[in-house]
Backbone as JSON Lines, residues from 0, in Angstrom:
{"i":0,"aa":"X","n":[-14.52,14.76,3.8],"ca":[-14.41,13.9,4.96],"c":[-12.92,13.68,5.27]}
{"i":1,"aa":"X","n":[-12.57,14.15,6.49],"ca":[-11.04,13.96,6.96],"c":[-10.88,12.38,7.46]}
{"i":2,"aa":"X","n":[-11.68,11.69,7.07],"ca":[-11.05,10.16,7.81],"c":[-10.72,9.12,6.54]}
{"i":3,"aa":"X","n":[-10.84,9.83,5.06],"ca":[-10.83,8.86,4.01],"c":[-8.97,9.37,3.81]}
{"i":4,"aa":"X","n":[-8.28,9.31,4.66],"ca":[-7.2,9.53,4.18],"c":[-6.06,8.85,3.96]}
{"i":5,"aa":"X","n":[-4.92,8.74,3.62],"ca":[-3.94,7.45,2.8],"c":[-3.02,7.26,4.14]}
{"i":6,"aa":"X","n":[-3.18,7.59,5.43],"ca":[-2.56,6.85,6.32],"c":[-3.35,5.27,6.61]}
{"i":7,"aa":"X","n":[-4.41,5.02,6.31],"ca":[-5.16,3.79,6.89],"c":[-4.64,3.07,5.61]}
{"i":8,"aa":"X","n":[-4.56,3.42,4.24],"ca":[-4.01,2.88,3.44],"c":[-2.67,1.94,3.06]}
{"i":9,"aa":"X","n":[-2.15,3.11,3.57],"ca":[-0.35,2.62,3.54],"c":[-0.22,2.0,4.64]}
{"i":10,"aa":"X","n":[-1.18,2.08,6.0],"ca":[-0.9,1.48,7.35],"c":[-1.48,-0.54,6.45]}
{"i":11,"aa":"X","n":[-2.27,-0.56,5.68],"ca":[-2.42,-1.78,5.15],"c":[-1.94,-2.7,4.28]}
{"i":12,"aa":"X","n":[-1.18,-1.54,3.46],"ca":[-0.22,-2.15,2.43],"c":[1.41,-2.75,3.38]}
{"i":13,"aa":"X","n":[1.52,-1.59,4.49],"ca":[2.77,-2.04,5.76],"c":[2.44,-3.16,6.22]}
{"i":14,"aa":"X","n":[1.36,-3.76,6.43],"ca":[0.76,-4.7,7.11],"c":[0.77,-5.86,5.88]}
{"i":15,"aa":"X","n":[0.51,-5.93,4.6],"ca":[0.65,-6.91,3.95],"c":[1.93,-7.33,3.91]}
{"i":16,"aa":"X","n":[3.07,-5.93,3.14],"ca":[4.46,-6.32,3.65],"c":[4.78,-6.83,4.46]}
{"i":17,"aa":"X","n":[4.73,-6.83,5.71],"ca":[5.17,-7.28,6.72],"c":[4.83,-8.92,6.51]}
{"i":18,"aa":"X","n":[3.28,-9.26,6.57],"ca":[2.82,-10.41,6.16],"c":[3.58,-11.61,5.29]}
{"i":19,"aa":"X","n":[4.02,-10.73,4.45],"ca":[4.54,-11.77,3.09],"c":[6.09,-11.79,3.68]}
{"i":20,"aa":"X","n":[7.13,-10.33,3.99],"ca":[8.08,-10.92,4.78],"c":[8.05,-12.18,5.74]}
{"i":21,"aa":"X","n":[7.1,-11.93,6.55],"ca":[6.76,-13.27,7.34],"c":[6.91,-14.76,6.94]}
{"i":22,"aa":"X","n":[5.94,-14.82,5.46],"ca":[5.68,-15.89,5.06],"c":[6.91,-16.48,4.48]}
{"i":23,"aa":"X","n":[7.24,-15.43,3.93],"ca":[8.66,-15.98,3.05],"c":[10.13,-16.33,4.05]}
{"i":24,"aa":"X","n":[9.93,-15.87,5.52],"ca":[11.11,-15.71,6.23],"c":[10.33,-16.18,7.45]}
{"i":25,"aa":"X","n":[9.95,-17.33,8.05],"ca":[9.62,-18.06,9.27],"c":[10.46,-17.55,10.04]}
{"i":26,"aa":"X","n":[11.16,-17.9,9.91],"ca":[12.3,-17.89,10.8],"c":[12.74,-16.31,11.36]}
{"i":27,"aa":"X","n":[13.05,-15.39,10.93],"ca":[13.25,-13.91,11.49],"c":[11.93,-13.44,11.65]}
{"i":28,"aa":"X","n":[11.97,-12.45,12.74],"ca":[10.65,-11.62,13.19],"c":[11.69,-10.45,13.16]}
{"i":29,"aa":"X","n":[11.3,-9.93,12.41],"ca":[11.54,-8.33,12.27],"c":[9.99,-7.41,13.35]}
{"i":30,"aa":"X","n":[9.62,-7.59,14.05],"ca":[8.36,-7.02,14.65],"c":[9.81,-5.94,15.64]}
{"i":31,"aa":"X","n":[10.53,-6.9,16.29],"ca":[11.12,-6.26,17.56],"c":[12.2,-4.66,17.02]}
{"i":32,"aa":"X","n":[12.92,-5.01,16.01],"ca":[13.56,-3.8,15.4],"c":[12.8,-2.76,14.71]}
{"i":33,"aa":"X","n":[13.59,-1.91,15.07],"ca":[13.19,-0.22,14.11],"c":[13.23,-0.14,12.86]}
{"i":34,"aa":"X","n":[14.64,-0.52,12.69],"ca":[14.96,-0.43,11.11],"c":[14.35,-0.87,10.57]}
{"i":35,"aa":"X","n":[13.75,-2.08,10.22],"ca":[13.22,-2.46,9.31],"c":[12.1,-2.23,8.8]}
{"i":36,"aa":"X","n":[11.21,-1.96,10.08],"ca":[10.0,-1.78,9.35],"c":[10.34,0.55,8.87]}
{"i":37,"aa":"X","n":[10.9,0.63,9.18],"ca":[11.47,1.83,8.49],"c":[11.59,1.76,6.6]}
{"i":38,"aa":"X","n":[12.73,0.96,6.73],"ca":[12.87,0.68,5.3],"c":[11.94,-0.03,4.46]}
{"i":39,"aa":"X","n":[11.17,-0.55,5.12],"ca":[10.01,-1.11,4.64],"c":[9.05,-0.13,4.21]}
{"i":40,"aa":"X","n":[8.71,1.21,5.16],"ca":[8.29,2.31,5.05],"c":[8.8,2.95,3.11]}
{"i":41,"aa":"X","n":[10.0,3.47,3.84],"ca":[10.51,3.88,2.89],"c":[10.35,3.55,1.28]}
{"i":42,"aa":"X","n":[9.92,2.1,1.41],"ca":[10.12,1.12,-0.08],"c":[9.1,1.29,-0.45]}
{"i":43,"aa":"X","n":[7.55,0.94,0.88],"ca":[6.73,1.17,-0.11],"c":[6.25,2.56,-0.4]}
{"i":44,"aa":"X","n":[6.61,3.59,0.23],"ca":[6.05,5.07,-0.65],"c":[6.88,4.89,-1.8]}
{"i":45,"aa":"X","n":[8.45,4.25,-2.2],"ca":[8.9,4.29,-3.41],"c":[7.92,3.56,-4.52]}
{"i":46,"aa":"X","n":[7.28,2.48,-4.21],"ca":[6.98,1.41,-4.85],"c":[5.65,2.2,-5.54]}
{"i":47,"aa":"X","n":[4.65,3.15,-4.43],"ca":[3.4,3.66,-4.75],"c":[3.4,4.62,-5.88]}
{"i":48,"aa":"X","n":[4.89,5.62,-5.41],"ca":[4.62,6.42,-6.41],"c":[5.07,5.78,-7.56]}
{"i":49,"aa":"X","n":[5.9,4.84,-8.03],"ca":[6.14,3.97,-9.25],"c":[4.67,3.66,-9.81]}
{"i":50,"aa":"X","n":[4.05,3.15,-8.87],"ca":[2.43,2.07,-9.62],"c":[1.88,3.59,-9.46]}
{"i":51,"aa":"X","n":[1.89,4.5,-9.53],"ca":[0.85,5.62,-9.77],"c":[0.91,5.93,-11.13]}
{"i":52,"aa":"X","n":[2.23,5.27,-12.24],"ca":[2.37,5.28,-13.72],"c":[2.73,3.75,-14.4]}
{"i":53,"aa":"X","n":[2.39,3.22,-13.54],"ca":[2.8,1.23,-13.91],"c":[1.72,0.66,-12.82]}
{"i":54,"aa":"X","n":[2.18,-0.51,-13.76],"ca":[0.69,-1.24,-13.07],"c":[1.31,-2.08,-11.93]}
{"i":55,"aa":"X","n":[2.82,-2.29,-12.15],"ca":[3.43,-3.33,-11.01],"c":[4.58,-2.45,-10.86]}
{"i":56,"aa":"X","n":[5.47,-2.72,-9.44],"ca":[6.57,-1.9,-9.26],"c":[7.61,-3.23,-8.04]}
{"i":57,"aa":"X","n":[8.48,-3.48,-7.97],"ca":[9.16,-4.18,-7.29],"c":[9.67,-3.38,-6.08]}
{"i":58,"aa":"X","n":[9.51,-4.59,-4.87],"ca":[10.18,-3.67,-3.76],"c":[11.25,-5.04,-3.56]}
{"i":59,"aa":"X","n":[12.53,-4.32,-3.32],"ca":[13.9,-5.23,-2.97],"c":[14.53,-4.39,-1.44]}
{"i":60,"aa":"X","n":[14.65,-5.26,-0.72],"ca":[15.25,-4.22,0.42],"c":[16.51,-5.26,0.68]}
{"i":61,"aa":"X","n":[17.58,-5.17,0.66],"ca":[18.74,-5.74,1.13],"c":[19.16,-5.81,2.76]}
{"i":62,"aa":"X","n":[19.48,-6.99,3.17],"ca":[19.87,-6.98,4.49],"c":[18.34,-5.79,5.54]}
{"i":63,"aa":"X","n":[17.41,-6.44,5.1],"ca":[16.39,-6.27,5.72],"c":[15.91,-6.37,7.08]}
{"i":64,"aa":"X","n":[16.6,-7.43,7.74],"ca":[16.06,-8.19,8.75],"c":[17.39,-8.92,9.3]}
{"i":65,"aa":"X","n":[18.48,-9.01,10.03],"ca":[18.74,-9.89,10.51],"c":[19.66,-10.47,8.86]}
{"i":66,"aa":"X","n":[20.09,-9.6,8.59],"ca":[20.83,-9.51,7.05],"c":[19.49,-10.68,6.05]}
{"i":67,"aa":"X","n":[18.58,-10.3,6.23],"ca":[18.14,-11.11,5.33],"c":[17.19,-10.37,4.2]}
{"i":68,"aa":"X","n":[17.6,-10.59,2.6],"ca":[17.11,-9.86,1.6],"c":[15.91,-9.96,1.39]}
{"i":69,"aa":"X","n":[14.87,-8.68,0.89],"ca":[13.87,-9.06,1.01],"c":[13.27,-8.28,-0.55]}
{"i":70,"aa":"X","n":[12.12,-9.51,-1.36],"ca":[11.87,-8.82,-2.32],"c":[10.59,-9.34,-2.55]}
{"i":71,"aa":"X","n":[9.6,-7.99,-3.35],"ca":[7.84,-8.32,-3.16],"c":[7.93,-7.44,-4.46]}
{"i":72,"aa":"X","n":[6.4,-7.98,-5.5],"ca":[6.48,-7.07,-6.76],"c":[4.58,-7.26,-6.62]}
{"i":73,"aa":"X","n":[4.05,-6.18,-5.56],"ca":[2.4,-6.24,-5.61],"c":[2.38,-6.17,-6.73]}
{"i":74,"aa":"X","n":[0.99,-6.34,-7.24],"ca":[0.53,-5.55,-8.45],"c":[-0.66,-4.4,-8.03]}
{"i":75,"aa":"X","n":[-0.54,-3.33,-9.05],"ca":[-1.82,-2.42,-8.55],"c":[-3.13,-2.82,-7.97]}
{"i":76,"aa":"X","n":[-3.56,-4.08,-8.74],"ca":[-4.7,-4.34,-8.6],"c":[-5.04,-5.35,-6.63]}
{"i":77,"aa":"X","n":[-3.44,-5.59,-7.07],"ca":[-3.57,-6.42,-4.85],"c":[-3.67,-5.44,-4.1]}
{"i":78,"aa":"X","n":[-2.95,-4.53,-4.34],"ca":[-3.26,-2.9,-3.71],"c":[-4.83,-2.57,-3.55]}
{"i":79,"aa":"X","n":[-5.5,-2.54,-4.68],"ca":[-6.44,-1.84,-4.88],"c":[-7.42,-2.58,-4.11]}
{"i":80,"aa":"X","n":[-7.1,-4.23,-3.75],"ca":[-8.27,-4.87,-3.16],"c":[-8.09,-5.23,-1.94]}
{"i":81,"aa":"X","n":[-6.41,-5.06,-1.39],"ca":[-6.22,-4.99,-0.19],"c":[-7.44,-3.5,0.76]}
{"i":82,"aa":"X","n":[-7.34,-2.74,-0.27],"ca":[-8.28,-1.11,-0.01],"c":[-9.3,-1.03,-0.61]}
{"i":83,"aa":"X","n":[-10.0,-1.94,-0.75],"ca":[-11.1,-2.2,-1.61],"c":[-12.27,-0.78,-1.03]}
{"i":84,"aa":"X","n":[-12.63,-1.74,0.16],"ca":[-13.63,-0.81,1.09],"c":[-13.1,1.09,1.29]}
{"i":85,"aa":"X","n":[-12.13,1.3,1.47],"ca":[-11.87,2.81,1.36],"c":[-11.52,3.27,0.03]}
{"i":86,"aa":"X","n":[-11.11,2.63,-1.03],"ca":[-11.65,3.16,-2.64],"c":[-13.07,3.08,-2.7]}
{"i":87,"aa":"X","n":[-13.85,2.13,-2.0],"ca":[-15.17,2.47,-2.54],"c":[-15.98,3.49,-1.61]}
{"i":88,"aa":"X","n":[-15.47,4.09,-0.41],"ca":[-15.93,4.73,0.23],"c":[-15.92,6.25,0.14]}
{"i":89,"aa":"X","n":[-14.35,6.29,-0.85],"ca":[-14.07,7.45,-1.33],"c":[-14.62,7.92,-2.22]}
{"i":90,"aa":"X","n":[-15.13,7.09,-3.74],"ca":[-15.59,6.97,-4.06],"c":[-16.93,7.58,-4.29]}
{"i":91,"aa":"X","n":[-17.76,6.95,-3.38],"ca":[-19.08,7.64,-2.34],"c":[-19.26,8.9,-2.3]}
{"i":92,"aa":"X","n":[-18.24,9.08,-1.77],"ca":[-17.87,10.72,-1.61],"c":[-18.59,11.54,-2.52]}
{"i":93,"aa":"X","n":[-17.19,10.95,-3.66],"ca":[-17.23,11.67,-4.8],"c":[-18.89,11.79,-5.87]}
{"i":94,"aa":"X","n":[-19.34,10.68,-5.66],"ca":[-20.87,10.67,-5.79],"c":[-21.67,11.66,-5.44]}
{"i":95,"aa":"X","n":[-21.61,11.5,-3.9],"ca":[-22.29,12.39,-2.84],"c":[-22.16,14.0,-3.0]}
{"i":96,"aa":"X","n":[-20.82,14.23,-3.69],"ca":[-20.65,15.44,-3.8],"c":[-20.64,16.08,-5.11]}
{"i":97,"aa":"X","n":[-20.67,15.25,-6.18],"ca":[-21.48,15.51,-7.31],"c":[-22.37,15.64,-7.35]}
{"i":98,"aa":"X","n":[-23.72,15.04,-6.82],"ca":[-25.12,15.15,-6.78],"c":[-25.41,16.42,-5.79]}
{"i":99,"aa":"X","n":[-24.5,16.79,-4.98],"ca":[-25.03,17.55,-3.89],"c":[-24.83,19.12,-5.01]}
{"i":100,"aa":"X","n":[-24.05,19.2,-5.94],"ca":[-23.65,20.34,-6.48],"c":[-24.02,20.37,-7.79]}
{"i":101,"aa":"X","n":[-25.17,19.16,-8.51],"ca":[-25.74,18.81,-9.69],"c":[-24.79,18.94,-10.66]}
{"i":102,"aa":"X","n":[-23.76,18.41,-10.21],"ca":[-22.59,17.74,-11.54],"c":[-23.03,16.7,-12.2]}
{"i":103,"aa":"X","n":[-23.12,16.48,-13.32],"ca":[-23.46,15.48,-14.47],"c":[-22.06,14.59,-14.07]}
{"i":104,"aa":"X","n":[-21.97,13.1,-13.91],"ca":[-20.56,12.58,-14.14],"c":[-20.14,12.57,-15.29]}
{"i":105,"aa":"X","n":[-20.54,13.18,-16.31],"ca":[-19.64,13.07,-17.9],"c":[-19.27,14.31,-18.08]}
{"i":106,"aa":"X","n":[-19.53,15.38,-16.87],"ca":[-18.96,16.82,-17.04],"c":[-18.03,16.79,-16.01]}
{"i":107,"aa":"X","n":[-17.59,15.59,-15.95],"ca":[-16.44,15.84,-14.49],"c":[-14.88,15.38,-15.31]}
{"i":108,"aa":"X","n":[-13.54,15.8,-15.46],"ca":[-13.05,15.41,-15.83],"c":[-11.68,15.32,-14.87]}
């Protein structure tokens, strides 16, 4: 299935970032500039591939916004439930396509 793919993902984890920048910084709206949500980009593919071997990874972005520093340390598991519904859909899949090809799941490794 071409629609279970990690742009809707990372488009949600951008969207929490953004969120918690928010919360923590009333005052600046980074919505109107480029840069930032760029580097924001940037931080969290750094941050993902970190938690793909750790369970937590820190994102620090300096002069973020309107020079204002910005720092978030998800843990895998806020990740995982921010994407709850498309891990479990993927998931599915993987079900669906074991049974369709009579894979045992203890012969799948």
């Amino acid at each position: 299935d071409t629609d279970a793919g990690g742009e809707d993902y990372d488009a949600r984890i951008q969207v929490f970032y953004m969120q918690n920048f928010k919360h923590k910084n009333c005052d600046v709206d980074m919505i109107g500039g480029h840069r930032a949500p760029r580097r924001l980009c940037a931080q969290r593919d750094r941050v993902e591939r970190t938690r793909s071997s750790s369970t937590e990874a820190t994102t620090e972005i300096d002069s973020m916004c309107e020079d204002t520093e910005y720092s978030c340390s998800p843990s895998r598991a806020c990740s995982e439930k921010l994407n709850k519904d498309y891990l479990q859909y993927c998931a599915g899949l993987v079900v669906k396509g074991a049974k369709a090809s009579s894979i045992d799941k203890y012969n799948v490794h």
